[in-house]
Short mmCIF file of C-alpha atoms in Angstrom, two decimals:
data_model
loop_
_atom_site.label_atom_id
_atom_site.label_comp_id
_atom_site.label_asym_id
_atom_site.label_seq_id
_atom_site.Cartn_x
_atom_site.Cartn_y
_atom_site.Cartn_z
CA UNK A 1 0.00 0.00 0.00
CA UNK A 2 0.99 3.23 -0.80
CA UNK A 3 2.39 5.37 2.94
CA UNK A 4 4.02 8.61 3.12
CA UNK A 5 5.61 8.75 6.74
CA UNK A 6 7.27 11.56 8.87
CA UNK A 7 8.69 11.73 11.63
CA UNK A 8 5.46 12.10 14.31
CA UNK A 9 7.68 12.56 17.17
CA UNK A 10 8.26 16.79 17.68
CA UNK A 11 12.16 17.79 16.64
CA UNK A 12 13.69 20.08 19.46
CA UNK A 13 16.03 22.34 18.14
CA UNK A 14 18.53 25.28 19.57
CA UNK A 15 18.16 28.62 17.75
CA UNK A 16 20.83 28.63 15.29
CA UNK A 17 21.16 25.31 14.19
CA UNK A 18 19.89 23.56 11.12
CA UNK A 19 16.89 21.54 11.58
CA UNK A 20 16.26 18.87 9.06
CA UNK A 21 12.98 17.03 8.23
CA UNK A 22 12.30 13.90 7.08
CA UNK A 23 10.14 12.56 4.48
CA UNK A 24 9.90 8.89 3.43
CA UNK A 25 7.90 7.14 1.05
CA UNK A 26 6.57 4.14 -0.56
CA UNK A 27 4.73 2.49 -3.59
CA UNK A 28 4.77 6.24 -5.33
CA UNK A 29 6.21 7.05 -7.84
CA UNK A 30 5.79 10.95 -7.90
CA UNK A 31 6.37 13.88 -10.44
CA UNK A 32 7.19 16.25 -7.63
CA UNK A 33 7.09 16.63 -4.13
CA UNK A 34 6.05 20.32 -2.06
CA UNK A 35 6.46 20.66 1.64
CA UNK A 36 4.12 23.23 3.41
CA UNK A 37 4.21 24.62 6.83
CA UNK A 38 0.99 24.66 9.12
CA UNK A 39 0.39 26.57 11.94
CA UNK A 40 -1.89 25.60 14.82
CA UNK A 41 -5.45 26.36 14.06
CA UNK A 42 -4.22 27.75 10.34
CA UNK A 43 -4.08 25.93 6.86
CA UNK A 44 -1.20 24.65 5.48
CA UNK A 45 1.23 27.07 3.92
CA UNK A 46 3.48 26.00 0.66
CA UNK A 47 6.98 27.05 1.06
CA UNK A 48 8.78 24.55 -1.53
CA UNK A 49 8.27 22.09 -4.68
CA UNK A 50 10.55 20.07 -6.02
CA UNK A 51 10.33 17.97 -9.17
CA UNK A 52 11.80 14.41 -9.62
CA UNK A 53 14.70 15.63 -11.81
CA UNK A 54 15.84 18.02 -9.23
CA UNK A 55 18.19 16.77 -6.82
CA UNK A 56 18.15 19.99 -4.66
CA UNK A 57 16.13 22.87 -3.99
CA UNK A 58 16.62 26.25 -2.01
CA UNK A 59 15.37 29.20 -1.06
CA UNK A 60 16.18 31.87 1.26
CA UNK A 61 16.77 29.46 4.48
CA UNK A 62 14.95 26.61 3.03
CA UNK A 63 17.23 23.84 1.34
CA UNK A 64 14.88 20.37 0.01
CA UNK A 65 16.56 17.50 -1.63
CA UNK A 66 14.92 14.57 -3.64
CA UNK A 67 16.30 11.38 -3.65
CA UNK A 68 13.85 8.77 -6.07
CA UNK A 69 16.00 6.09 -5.65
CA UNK A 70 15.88 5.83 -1.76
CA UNK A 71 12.35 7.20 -1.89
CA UNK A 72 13.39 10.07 0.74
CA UNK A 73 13.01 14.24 0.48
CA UNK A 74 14.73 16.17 2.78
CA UNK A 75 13.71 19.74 4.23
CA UNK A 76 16.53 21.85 6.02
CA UNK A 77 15.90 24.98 7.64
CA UNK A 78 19.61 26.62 8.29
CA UNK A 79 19.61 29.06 11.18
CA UNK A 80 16.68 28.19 12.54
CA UNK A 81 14.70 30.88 14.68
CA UNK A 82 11.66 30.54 17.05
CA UNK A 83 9.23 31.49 14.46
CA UNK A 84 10.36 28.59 12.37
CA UNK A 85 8.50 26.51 14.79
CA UNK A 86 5.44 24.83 13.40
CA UNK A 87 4.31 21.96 11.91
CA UNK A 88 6.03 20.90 8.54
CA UNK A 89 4.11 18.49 5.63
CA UNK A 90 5.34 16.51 2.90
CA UNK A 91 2.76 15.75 -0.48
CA UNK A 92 3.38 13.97 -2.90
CA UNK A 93 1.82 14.44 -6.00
CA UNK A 94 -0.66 12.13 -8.31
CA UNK A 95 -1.34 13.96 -11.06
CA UNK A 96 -4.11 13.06 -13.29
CA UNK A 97 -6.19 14.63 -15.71
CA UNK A 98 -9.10 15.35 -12.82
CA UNK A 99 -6.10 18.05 -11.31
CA UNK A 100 -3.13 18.24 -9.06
CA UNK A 101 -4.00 16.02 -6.36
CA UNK A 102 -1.82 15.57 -3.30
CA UNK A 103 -1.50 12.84 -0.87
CA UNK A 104 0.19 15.01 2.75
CA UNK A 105 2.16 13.02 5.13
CA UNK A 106 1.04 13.17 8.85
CA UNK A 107 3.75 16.62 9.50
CA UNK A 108 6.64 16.78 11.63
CA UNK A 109 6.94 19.33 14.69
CA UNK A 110 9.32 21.82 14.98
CA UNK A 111 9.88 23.50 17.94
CA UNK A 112 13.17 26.08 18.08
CA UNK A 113 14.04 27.29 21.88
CA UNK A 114 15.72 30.66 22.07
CA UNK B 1 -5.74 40.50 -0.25
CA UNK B 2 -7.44 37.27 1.27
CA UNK B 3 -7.25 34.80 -1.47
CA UNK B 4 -8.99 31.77 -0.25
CA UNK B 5 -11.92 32.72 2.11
CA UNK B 6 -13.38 30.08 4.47
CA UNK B 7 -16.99 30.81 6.67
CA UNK B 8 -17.39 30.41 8.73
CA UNK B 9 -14.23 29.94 11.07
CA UNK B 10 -15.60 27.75 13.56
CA UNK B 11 -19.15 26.13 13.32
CA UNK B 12 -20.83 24.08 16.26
CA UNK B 13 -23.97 21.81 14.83
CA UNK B 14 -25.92 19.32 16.41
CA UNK B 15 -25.12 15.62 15.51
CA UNK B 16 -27.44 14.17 12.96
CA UNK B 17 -27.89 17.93 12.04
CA UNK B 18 -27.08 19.21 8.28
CA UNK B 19 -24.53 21.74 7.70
CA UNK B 20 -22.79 23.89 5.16
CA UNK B 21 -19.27 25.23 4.72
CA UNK B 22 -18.52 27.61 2.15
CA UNK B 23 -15.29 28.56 0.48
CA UNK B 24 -14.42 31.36 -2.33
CA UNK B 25 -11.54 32.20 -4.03
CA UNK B 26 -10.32 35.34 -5.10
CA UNK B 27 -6.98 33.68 -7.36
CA UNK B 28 -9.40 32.59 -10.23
CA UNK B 29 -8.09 29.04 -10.03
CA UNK B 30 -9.80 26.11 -12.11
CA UNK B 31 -9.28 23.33 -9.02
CA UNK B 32 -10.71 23.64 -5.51
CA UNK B 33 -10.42 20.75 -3.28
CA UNK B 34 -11.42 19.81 0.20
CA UNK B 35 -9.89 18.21 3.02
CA UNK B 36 -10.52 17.02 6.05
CA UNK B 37 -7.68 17.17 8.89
CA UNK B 38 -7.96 15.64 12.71
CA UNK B 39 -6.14 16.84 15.34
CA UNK B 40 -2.17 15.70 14.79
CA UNK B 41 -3.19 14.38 11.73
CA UNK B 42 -2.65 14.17 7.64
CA UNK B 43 -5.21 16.41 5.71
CA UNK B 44 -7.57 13.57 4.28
CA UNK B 45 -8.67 15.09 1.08
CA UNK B 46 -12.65 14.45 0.28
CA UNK B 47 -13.15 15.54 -3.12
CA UNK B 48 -12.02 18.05 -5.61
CA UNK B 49 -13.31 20.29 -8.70
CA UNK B 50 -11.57 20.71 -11.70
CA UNK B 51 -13.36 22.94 -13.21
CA UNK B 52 -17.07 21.77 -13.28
CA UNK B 53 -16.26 18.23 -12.87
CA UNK B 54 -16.31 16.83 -9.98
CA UNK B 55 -14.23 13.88 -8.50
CA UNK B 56 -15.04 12.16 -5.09
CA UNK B 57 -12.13 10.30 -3.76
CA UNK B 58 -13.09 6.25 -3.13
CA UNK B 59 -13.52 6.71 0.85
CA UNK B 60 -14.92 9.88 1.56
CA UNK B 61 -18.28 8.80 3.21
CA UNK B 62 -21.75 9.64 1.19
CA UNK B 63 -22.87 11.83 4.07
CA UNK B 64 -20.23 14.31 2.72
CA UNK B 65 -21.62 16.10 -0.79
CA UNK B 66 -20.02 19.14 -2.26
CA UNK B 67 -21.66 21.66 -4.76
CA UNK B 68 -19.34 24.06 -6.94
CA UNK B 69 -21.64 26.70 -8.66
CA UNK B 70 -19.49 28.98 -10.22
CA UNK B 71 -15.45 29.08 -10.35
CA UNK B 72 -15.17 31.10 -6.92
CA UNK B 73 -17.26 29.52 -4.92
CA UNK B 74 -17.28 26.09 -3.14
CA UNK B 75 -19.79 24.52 -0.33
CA UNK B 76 -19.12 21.40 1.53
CA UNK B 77 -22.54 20.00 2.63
CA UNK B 78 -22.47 17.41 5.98
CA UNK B 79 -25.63 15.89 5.39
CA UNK B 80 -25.83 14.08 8.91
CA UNK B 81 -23.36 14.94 11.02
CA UNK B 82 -22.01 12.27 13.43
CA UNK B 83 -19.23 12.88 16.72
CA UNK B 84 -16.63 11.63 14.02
CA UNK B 85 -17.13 14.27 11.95
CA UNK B 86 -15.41 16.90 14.07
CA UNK B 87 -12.32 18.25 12.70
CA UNK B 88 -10.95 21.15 10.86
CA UNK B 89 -12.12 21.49 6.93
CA UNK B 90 -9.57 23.07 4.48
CA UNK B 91 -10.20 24.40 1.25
CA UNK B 92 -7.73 24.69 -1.21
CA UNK B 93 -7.19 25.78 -5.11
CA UNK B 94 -4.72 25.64 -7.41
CA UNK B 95 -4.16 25.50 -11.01
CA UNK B 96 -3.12 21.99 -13.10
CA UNK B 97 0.15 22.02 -12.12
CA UNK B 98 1.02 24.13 -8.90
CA UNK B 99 1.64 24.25 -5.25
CA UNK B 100 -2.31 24.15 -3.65
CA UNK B 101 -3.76 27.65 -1.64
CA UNK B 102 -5.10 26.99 1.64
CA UNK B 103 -7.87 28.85 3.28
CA UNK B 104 -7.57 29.47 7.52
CA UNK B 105 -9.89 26.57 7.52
CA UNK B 106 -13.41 26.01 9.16
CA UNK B 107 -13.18 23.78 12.62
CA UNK B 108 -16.15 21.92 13.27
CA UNK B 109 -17.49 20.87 16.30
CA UNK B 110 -20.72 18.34 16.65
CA UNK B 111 -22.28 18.01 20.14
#
């Protein structure tokens, strides 16, 4: 069956380090994958997408990588602040001629103490 | 600048009790979608619009119905609401091939 796991367990972090996400998957074999950040009580925000010929992707603070062979994206935040902290999601896409339809991964927590 | 509008932002019904949630969109996008999400949970998407056409995923339950009447508006109908039912409802849009737009999201509560 097709699963899309993160991490459930909340990542603690110091302020200033790199925090870095995990996002496994199986029995998909996507076009691209976006992460998106969710705040309590808010709807999911999309920071990134990256396709499956892209190894990496950045922006600003954000760095994802893509790895189809082990199945795996990872999401770095480099120095990370307290208002990085949040809930982060994974989707993967199955696009199809109904739309872009995405399948989220349960969402990691990350909390950064000052 | 609000571009995807949920209402309202929290809705208490009774259980067994019909109920509407409504979603625009200012972005002009051809797909709207809607999800459900429990607490520490995945969003569990229901069904989505592209366009006119609608497409029910295989497991959303036939007490949830969904009515699209032009392209900025959305309404997620709850024909019979049960104590499962509570969670948060997203909307989202996007176009074919984008990152989705999420509204703040309407949290429902059934007593």
């Amino acid at each position: 069956s097709q699963k899309i796991e993160q991490n459930s367990e909340a990542l603690n972090i110091q302020e200033g380090k790199t925090a870095t996400l995990t996002c496994n998957y199986t029995n998909y074999s996507p076009a691209y994958l976006q992460w998106y950040r969710q705040d309590p009580g808010r709807g999911p925000v999309f920071l990134l997408l990256i396709r499956e010929n892209e190894k990496e992707k950045r922006k600003e603070r954000l760095k994802v990588t893509f790895d189809t062979t082990l199945k795996q994206s990872l999401f770095h935040i480099t120095a990370s602040q307290p208002a990085d902290s949040a809930t982060y999601l994974c989707a993967l896409d199955h696009n199809n001629n109904a739309g872009n339809m995405l399948t989220f991964g349960g969402g990691t927590r990350l909390m950064v103490k000052p | 600048d609000a571009m995807v509008i949920q209402n309202p932002r929290y809705q208490v019904t009774q259980f067994g009790k019909p109920v509407t949630l409504s979603c625009s969109q200012t972005l002009n996008h051809n797909v709207m979608y809607w999800y459900q999400q429990k607490s520490s949970q995945a969003p569990k998407l229901l069904f989505h619009y592209y366009d006119k056409d609608f497409n029910n995923e295989a497991d959303t339950p036939d007490n949830f119905q969904s009515r699209r009447p032009n392209t900025s508006f959305c309404f997620l109908d709850i024909r019979s609401p049960g104590l499962g039912d509570a969670a948060m409802y997203l909307c989202a849009t996007s176009t074919r091939e984008s990152e989705q737009f999420f509204g703040p999201g309407t949290r429902l509560t059934v007593l």
